[in-house]
Amino acid sequence: MAVQGPFKVAFGDVFPFGAFVKGGVEAVRDFDRSTRENFVQARDKDTGELVWAVEVLDADPESKGTFKVKLAAPVQPLVPEAPAGFPFVPVEFDGLTVTPYVNSGTGRLAYSLKASAVRPANFKAGGAGRSGKDGGAAGKEAA
C-alpha cells in the first residue's frame, strides 16, 4: 500500500474552532517496558525522544469530551499560561499528524494525534484554527 504511517495535517483542518489544553503535560507510559513498580516513559519510534501528552478540548461546539495529543521532546514541553480569567489554555500545535487505527475494545475506527510542538494560539492574525466549521471539517471527518 502506498499510504503508510501518520498523515500530516494542518492545525486548522483538525481544529477549525481552536483547541484548549486542560491541565499540564504528562509523561506517557511505555506499557511494554513498565511494571507496576517501575514506570518507564515511552519513546518516539522515529526520533527516540521521550513521549509526552496533553489533554485537549476541541473548541468545536459539536465535539464531545477530551482527548490526548502526544508530543515527542527530549525534555518536558511547557504549556503556555492561561489568559487571566480562563480555566484552559488556548493553543496551536505545530507538526500535527493523525494516525488512524482500529480500537480493539470497540472495533471502531479511531485516531491518534501527535505534534512536534505546542504554542500559544495566534488570535491576532485570526489564528490557523479560526476558519469556521466549513473551513476545516473535511480534514476532521476524513481522520
mmCIF file with all atom_site columns, C-alpha atoms in Angstrom:
data_model
loop_
_atom_site.group_PDB
_atom_site.id
_atom_site.type_symbol
_atom_site.label_atom_id
_atom_site.label_alt_id
_atom_site.label_comp_id
_atom_site.label_asym_id
_atom_site.label_entity_id
_atom_site.label_seq_id
_atom_site.pdbx_PDB_ins_code
_atom_site.Cartn_x
_atom_site.Cartn_y
_atom_site.Cartn_z
_atom_site.occupancy
_atom_site.B_iso_or_equiv
_atom_site.pdbx_formal_charge
_atom_site.auth_seq_id
_atom_site.auth_comp_id
_atom_site.auth_asym_id
_atom_site.auth_atom_id
_atom_site.pdbx_PDB_model_num
ATOM 1   C CA . MET A 1 1   ? 0.000   0.000  0.000  1.00 0.00 ? 1   MET A CA 1
ATOM 2   C CA . ALA A 1 2   ? 1.362   3.431  -0.931 1.00 0.00 ? 2   ALA A CA 1
ATOM 3   C CA . VAL A 1 3   ? -0.059  5.232  2.118  1.00 0.00 ? 3   VAL A CA 1
ATOM 4   C CA . GLN A 1 4   ? 1.640   4.236  5.351  1.00 0.00 ? 4   GLN A CA 1
ATOM 5   C CA . GLY A 1 5   ? 2.311   5.812  8.710  1.00 0.00 ? 5   GLY A CA 1
ATOM 6   C CA . PRO A 1 6   ? 0.839   9.029  10.080 1.00 0.00 ? 6   PRO A CA 1
ATOM 7   C CA . PHE A 1 7   ? -0.790  11.680 7.879  1.00 0.00 ? 7   PHE A CA 1
ATOM 8   C CA . LYS A 1 8   ? 0.487   15.261 8.108  1.00 0.00 ? 8   LYS A CA 1
ATOM 9   C CA . VAL A 1 9   ? -2.384  17.674 8.718  1.00 0.00 ? 9   VAL A CA 1
ATOM 10  C CA . ALA A 1 10  ? -2.755  21.410 9.260  1.00 0.00 ? 10  ALA A CA 1
ATOM 11  C CA . PHE A 1 11  ? -3.841  22.539 12.718 1.00 0.00 ? 11  PHE A CA 1
ATOM 12  C CA . GLY A 1 12  ? -6.817  24.441 11.256 1.00 0.00 ? 12  GLY A CA 1
ATOM 13  C CA . ASP A 1 13  ? -8.062  21.344 9.435  1.00 0.00 ? 13  ASP A CA 1
ATOM 14  C CA . VAL A 1 14  ? -8.281  19.341 12.653 1.00 0.00 ? 14  VAL A CA 1
ATOM 15  C CA . PHE A 1 15  ? -9.272  22.205 14.968 1.00 0.00 ? 15  PHE A CA 1
ATOM 16  C CA . PRO A 1 16  ? -11.232 24.751 12.889 1.00 0.00 ? 16  PRO A CA 1
ATOM 17  C CA . PHE A 1 17  ? -12.597 26.358 16.080 1.00 0.00 ? 17  PHE A CA 1
ATOM 18  C CA . GLY A 1 18  ? -9.331  26.141 18.022 1.00 0.00 ? 18  GLY A CA 1
ATOM 19  C CA . ALA A 1 19  ? -8.057  23.935 20.833 1.00 0.00 ? 19  ALA A CA 1
ATOM 20  C CA . PHE A 1 20  ? -7.519  24.298 24.574 1.00 0.00 ? 20  PHE A CA 1
ATOM 21  C CA . VAL A 1 21  ? -5.140  22.403 26.845 1.00 0.00 ? 21  VAL A CA 1
ATOM 22  C CA . LYS A 1 22  ? -6.745  21.183 30.049 1.00 0.00 ? 22  LYS A CA 1
ATOM 23  C CA . GLY A 1 23  ? -4.157  20.529 32.745 1.00 0.00 ? 23  GLY A CA 1
ATOM 24  C CA . GLY A 1 24  ? -0.462  20.024 32.251 1.00 0.00 ? 24  GLY A CA 1
ATOM 25  C CA . VAL A 1 25  ? 1.962   17.892 30.297 1.00 0.00 ? 25  VAL A CA 1
ATOM 26  C CA . GLU A 1 26  ? 2.207   14.252 31.383 1.00 0.00 ? 26  GLU A CA 1
ATOM 27  C CA . ALA A 1 27  ? 4.766   11.571 30.620 1.00 0.00 ? 27  ALA A CA 1
ATOM 28  C CA . VAL A 1 28  ? 3.363   8.708  28.508 1.00 0.00 ? 28  VAL A CA 1
ATOM 29  C CA . ARG A 1 29  ? 3.873   5.219  29.947 1.00 0.00 ? 29  ARG A CA 1
ATOM 30  C CA . ASP A 1 30  ? 5.652   2.574  27.876 1.00 0.00 ? 30  ASP A CA 1
ATOM 31  C CA . PHE A 1 31  ? 3.246   -0.287 28.572 1.00 0.00 ? 31  PHE A CA 1
ATOM 32  C CA . ASP A 1 32  ? 5.622   -2.938 27.234 1.00 0.00 ? 32  ASP A CA 1
ATOM 33  C CA . ARG A 1 33  ? 8.597   -1.943 29.415 1.00 0.00 ? 33  ARG A CA 1
ATOM 34  C CA . SER A 1 34  ? 6.859   -0.608 32.543 1.00 0.00 ? 34  SER A CA 1
ATOM 35  C CA . THR A 1 35  ? 5.837   -2.684 35.535 1.00 0.00 ? 35  THR A CA 1
ATOM 36  C CA . ARG A 1 36  ? 3.579   -1.808 38.456 1.00 0.00 ? 36  ARG A CA 1
ATOM 37  C CA . GLU A 1 37  ? 6.610   -0.815 40.487 1.00 0.00 ? 37  GLU A CA 1
ATOM 38  C CA . ASN A 1 38  ? 8.716   0.716  37.693 1.00 0.00 ? 38  ASN A CA 1
ATOM 39  C CA . PHE A 1 39  ? 7.366   3.451  35.393 1.00 0.00 ? 39  PHE A CA 1
ATOM 40  C CA . VAL A 1 40  ? 9.213   3.621  32.064 1.00 0.00 ? 40  VAL A CA 1
ATOM 41  C CA . GLN A 1 41  ? 8.428   6.551  29.809 1.00 0.00 ? 41  GLN A CA 1
ATOM 42  C CA . ALA A 1 42  ? 7.587   5.829  26.178 1.00 0.00 ? 42  ALA A CA 1
ATOM 43  C CA . ARG A 1 43  ? 9.971   6.896  23.425 1.00 0.00 ? 43  ARG A CA 1
ATOM 44  C CA . ASP A 1 44  ? 9.018   8.008  19.950 1.00 0.00 ? 44  ASP A CA 1
ATOM 45  C CA . LYS A 1 45  ? 9.596   5.237  17.408 1.00 0.00 ? 45  LYS A CA 1
ATOM 46  C CA . ASP A 1 46  ? 11.026  7.622  14.797 1.00 0.00 ? 46  ASP A CA 1
ATOM 47  C CA . THR A 1 47  ? 13.127  10.057 16.859 1.00 0.00 ? 47  THR A CA 1
ATOM 48  C CA . GLY A 1 48  ? 13.830  8.163  20.073 1.00 0.00 ? 48  GLY A CA 1
ATOM 49  C CA . GLU A 1 49  ? 12.721  11.218 22.072 1.00 0.00 ? 49  GLU A CA 1
ATOM 50  C CA . LEU A 1 50  ? 10.543  10.943 25.172 1.00 0.00 ? 50  LEU A CA 1
ATOM 51  C CA . VAL A 1 51  ? 6.769   10.985 24.601 1.00 0.00 ? 51  VAL A CA 1
ATOM 52  C CA . TRP A 1 52  ? 4.546   13.415 26.493 1.00 0.00 ? 52  TRP A CA 1
ATOM 53  C CA . ALA A 1 53  ? 0.797   14.040 26.303 1.00 0.00 ? 53  ALA A CA 1
ATOM 54  C CA . VAL A 1 54  ? -1.605  16.899 26.932 1.00 0.00 ? 54  VAL A CA 1
ATOM 55  C CA . GLU A 1 55  ? -5.355  16.651 27.437 1.00 0.00 ? 55  GLU A CA 1
ATOM 56  C CA . VAL A 1 56  ? -7.121  18.758 24.821 1.00 0.00 ? 56  VAL A CA 1
ATOM 57  C CA . LEU A 1 57  ? -10.585 20.256 24.493 1.00 0.00 ? 57  LEU A CA 1
ATOM 58  C CA . ASP A 1 58  ? -11.705 20.813 20.903 1.00 0.00 ? 58  ASP A CA 1
ATOM 59  C CA . ALA A 1 59  ? -13.479 24.211 20.722 1.00 0.00 ? 59  ALA A CA 1
ATOM 60  C CA . ASP A 1 60  ? -15.954 22.839 18.148 1.00 0.00 ? 60  ASP A CA 1
ATOM 61  C CA . PRO A 1 61  ? -19.385 23.097 19.838 1.00 0.00 ? 61  PRO A CA 1
ATOM 62  C CA . GLU A 1 62  ? -20.278 19.635 18.462 1.00 0.00 ? 62  GLU A CA 1
ATOM 63  C CA . SER A 1 63  ? -17.156 17.967 19.883 1.00 0.00 ? 63  SER A CA 1
ATOM 64  C CA . LYS A 1 64  ? -17.664 15.684 22.873 1.00 0.00 ? 64  LYS A CA 1
ATOM 65  C CA . GLY A 1 65  ? -15.199 15.093 25.668 1.00 0.00 ? 65  GLY A CA 1
ATOM 66  C CA . THR A 1 66  ? -11.445 15.485 25.671 1.00 0.00 ? 66  THR A CA 1
ATOM 67  C CA . PHE A 1 67  ? -8.606  13.566 24.071 1.00 0.00 ? 67  PHE A CA 1
ATOM 68  C CA . LYS A 1 68  ? -4.830  13.399 24.203 1.00 0.00 ? 68  LYS A CA 1
ATOM 69  C CA . VAL A 1 69  ? -2.284  14.913 21.842 1.00 0.00 ? 69  VAL A CA 1
ATOM 70  C CA . LYS A 1 70  ? 1.164   13.355 22.101 1.00 0.00 ? 70  LYS A CA 1
ATOM 71  C CA . LEU A 1 71  ? 4.372   15.363 21.857 1.00 0.00 ? 71  LEU A CA 1
ATOM 72  C CA . ALA A 1 72  ? 7.876   13.963 21.302 1.00 0.00 ? 72  ALA A CA 1
ATOM 73  C CA . ALA A 1 73  ? 10.580  16.010 23.011 1.00 0.00 ? 73  ALA A CA 1
ATOM 74  C CA . PRO A 1 74  ? 13.849  15.409 24.885 1.00 0.00 ? 74  PRO A CA 1
ATOM 75  C CA . VAL A 1 75  ? 12.505  17.312 27.928 1.00 0.00 ? 75  VAL A CA 1
ATOM 76  C CA . GLN A 1 76  ? 9.002   18.029 29.206 1.00 0.00 ? 76  GLN A CA 1
ATOM 77  C CA . PRO A 1 77  ? 7.365   20.656 26.952 1.00 0.00 ? 77  PRO A CA 1
ATOM 78  C CA . LEU A 1 78  ? 5.973   23.774 28.602 1.00 0.00 ? 78  LEU A CA 1
ATOM 79  C CA . VAL A 1 79  ? 2.354   24.733 28.071 1.00 0.00 ? 79  VAL A CA 1
ATOM 80  C CA . PRO A 1 80  ? 1.717   28.472 27.855 1.00 0.00 ? 80  PRO A CA 1
ATOM 81  C CA . GLU A 1 81  ? -0.104  30.066 30.788 1.00 0.00 ? 81  GLU A CA 1
ATOM 82  C CA . ALA A 1 82  ? -3.866  30.515 30.588 1.00 0.00 ? 82  ALA A CA 1
ATOM 83  C CA . PRO A 1 83  ? -5.009  34.078 29.977 1.00 0.00 ? 83  PRO A CA 1
ATOM 84  C CA . ALA A 1 84  ? -6.425  35.840 33.045 1.00 0.00 ? 84  ALA A CA 1
ATOM 85  C CA . GLY A 1 85  ? -9.918  34.547 33.778 1.00 0.00 ? 85  GLY A CA 1
ATOM 86  C CA . PHE A 1 86  ? -9.620  31.471 31.528 1.00 0.00 ? 86  PHE A CA 1
ATOM 87  C CA . PRO A 1 87  ? -9.650  27.948 33.010 1.00 0.00 ? 87  PRO A CA 1
ATOM 88  C CA . PHE A 1 88  ? -7.978  26.446 29.908 1.00 0.00 ? 88  PHE A CA 1
ATOM 89  C CA . VAL A 1 89  ? -5.032  27.417 27.707 1.00 0.00 ? 89  VAL A CA 1
ATOM 90  C CA . PRO A 1 90  ? -5.743  28.284 24.043 1.00 0.00 ? 90  PRO A CA 1
ATOM 91  C CA . VAL A 1 91  ? -3.001  26.614 21.974 1.00 0.00 ? 91  VAL A CA 1
ATOM 92  C CA . GLU A 1 92  ? -1.979  25.577 18.499 1.00 0.00 ? 92  GLU A CA 1
ATOM 93  C CA . PHE A 1 93  ? 0.076   22.525 17.566 1.00 0.00 ? 93  PHE A CA 1
ATOM 94  C CA . ASP A 1 94  ? 2.931   22.503 15.051 1.00 0.00 ? 94  ASP A CA 1
ATOM 95  C CA . GLY A 1 95  ? 3.866   19.421 13.028 1.00 0.00 ? 95  GLY A CA 1
ATOM 96  C CA . LEU A 1 96  ? 0.485   17.800 13.638 1.00 0.00 ? 96  LEU A CA 1
ATOM 97  C CA . THR A 1 97  ? -0.053  14.233 12.392 1.00 0.00 ? 97  THR A CA 1
ATOM 98  C CA . VAL A 1 98  ? -3.009  11.853 12.528 1.00 0.00 ? 98  VAL A CA 1
ATOM 99  C CA . THR A 1 99  ? -2.599  8.082  12.786 1.00 0.00 ? 99  THR A CA 1
ATOM 100 C CA . PRO A 1 100 ? -5.808  6.102  12.220 1.00 0.00 ? 100 PRO A CA 1
ATOM 101 C CA . TYR A 1 101 ? -6.241  2.751  13.970 1.00 0.00 ? 101 TYR A CA 1
ATOM 102 C CA . VAL A 1 102 ? -8.971  0.307  14.915 1.00 0.00 ? 102 VAL A CA 1
ATOM 103 C CA . ASN A 1 103 ? -9.876  0.464  18.616 1.00 0.00 ? 103 ASN A CA 1
ATOM 104 C CA . SER A 1 104 ? -9.550  -3.139 19.825 1.00 0.00 ? 104 SER A CA 1
ATOM 105 C CA . GLY A 1 105 ? -12.179 -2.610 22.525 1.00 0.00 ? 105 GLY A CA 1
ATOM 106 C CA . THR A 1 106 ? -14.911 -1.243 20.254 1.00 0.00 ? 106 THR A CA 1
ATOM 107 C CA . GLY A 1 107 ? -13.834 -2.382 16.797 1.00 0.00 ? 107 GLY A CA 1
ATOM 108 C CA . ARG A 1 108 ? -14.354 1.206  15.604 1.00 0.00 ? 108 ARG A CA 1
ATOM 109 C CA . LEU A 1 109 ? -12.014 3.476  13.691 1.00 0.00 ? 109 LEU A CA 1
ATOM 110 C CA . ALA A 1 110 ? -10.158 5.888  15.970 1.00 0.00 ? 110 ALA A CA 1
ATOM 111 C CA . TYR A 1 111 ? -7.182  8.161  15.530 1.00 0.00 ? 111 TYR A CA 1
ATOM 112 C CA . SER A 1 112 ? -4.144  9.275  17.447 1.00 0.00 ? 112 SER A CA 1
ATOM 113 C CA . LEU A 1 113 ? -2.831  12.849 17.263 1.00 0.00 ? 113 LEU A CA 1
ATOM 114 C CA . LYS A 1 114 ? 0.847   13.699 17.576 1.00 0.00 ? 114 LYS A CA 1
ATOM 115 C CA . ALA A 1 115 ? 2.566   17.078 17.297 1.00 0.00 ? 115 ALA A CA 1
ATOM 116 C CA . SER A 1 116 ? 6.137   18.309 17.220 1.00 0.00 ? 116 SER A CA 1
ATOM 117 C CA . ALA A 1 117 ? 5.385   21.380 19.380 1.00 0.00 ? 117 ALA A CA 1
ATOM 118 C CA . VAL A 1 118 ? 2.682   23.261 21.289 1.00 0.00 ? 118 VAL A CA 1
ATOM 119 C CA . ARG A 1 119 ? 2.489   27.072 21.326 1.00 0.00 ? 119 ARG A CA 1
ATOM 120 C CA . PRO A 1 120 ? 0.089   29.851 22.331 1.00 0.00 ? 120 PRO A CA 1
ATOM 121 C CA . ALA A 1 121 ? -2.878  30.328 19.989 1.00 0.00 ? 121 ALA A CA 1
ATOM 122 C CA . ASN A 1 122 ? -2.490  33.090 17.411 1.00 0.00 ? 122 ASN A CA 1
ATOM 123 C CA . PHE A 1 123 ? -5.558  35.295 17.851 1.00 0.00 ? 123 PHE A CA 1
ATOM 124 C CA . LYS A 1 124 ? -4.100  38.442 16.272 1.00 0.00 ? 124 LYS A CA 1
ATOM 125 C CA . ALA A 1 125 ? -3.954  37.061 12.733 1.00 0.00 ? 125 ALA A CA 1
ATOM 126 C CA . GLY A 1 126 ? -7.211  35.193 13.035 1.00 0.00 ? 126 GLY A CA 1
ATOM 127 C CA . GLY A 1 127 ? -5.367  32.024 14.018 1.00 0.00 ? 127 GLY A CA 1
ATOM 128 C CA . ALA A 1 128 ? -4.907  28.924 11.928 1.00 0.00 ? 128 ALA A CA 1
ATOM 129 C CA . GLY A 1 129 ? -7.913  27.329 13.530 1.00 0.00 ? 129 GLY A CA 1
ATOM 130 C CA . ARG A 1 130 ? -10.482 30.090 13.235 1.00 0.00 ? 130 ARG A CA 1
ATOM 131 C CA . SER A 1 131 ? -11.754 29.368 9.729  1.00 0.00 ? 131 SER A CA 1
ATOM 132 C CA . GLY A 1 132 ? -15.180 28.205 10.960 1.00 0.00 ? 132 GLY A CA 1
ATOM 133 C CA . LYS A 1 133 ? -16.912 24.867 10.747 1.00 0.00 ? 133 LYS A CA 1
ATOM 134 C CA . ASP A 1 134 ? -16.994 24.504 6.970  1.00 0.00 ? 134 ASP A CA 1
ATOM 135 C CA . GLY A 1 135 ? -13.356 25.586 6.577  1.00 0.00 ? 135 GLY A CA 1
ATOM 136 C CA . GLY A 1 136 ? -11.804 22.577 8.291  1.00 0.00 ? 136 GLY A CA 1
ATOM 137 C CA . ALA A 1 137 ? -14.446 19.928 8.853  1.00 0.00 ? 137 ALA A CA 1
ATOM 138 C CA . ALA A 1 138 ? -13.363 17.771 5.931  1.00 0.00 ? 138 ALA A CA 1
ATOM 139 C CA . GLY A 1 139 ? -9.960  17.042 7.474  1.00 0.00 ? 139 GLY A CA 1
ATOM 140 C CA . LYS A 1 140 ? -11.500 16.004 10.769 1.00 0.00 ? 140 LYS A CA 1
ATOM 141 C CA . GLU A 1 141 ? -14.131 13.757 9.190  1.00 0.00 ? 141 GLU A CA 1
ATOM 142 C CA . ALA A 1 142 ? -11.553 12.082 6.978  1.00 0.00 ? 142 ALA A CA 1
ATOM 143 C CA . ALA A 1 143 ? -9.398  11.253 10.000 1.00 0.00 ? 143 ALA A CA 1
#
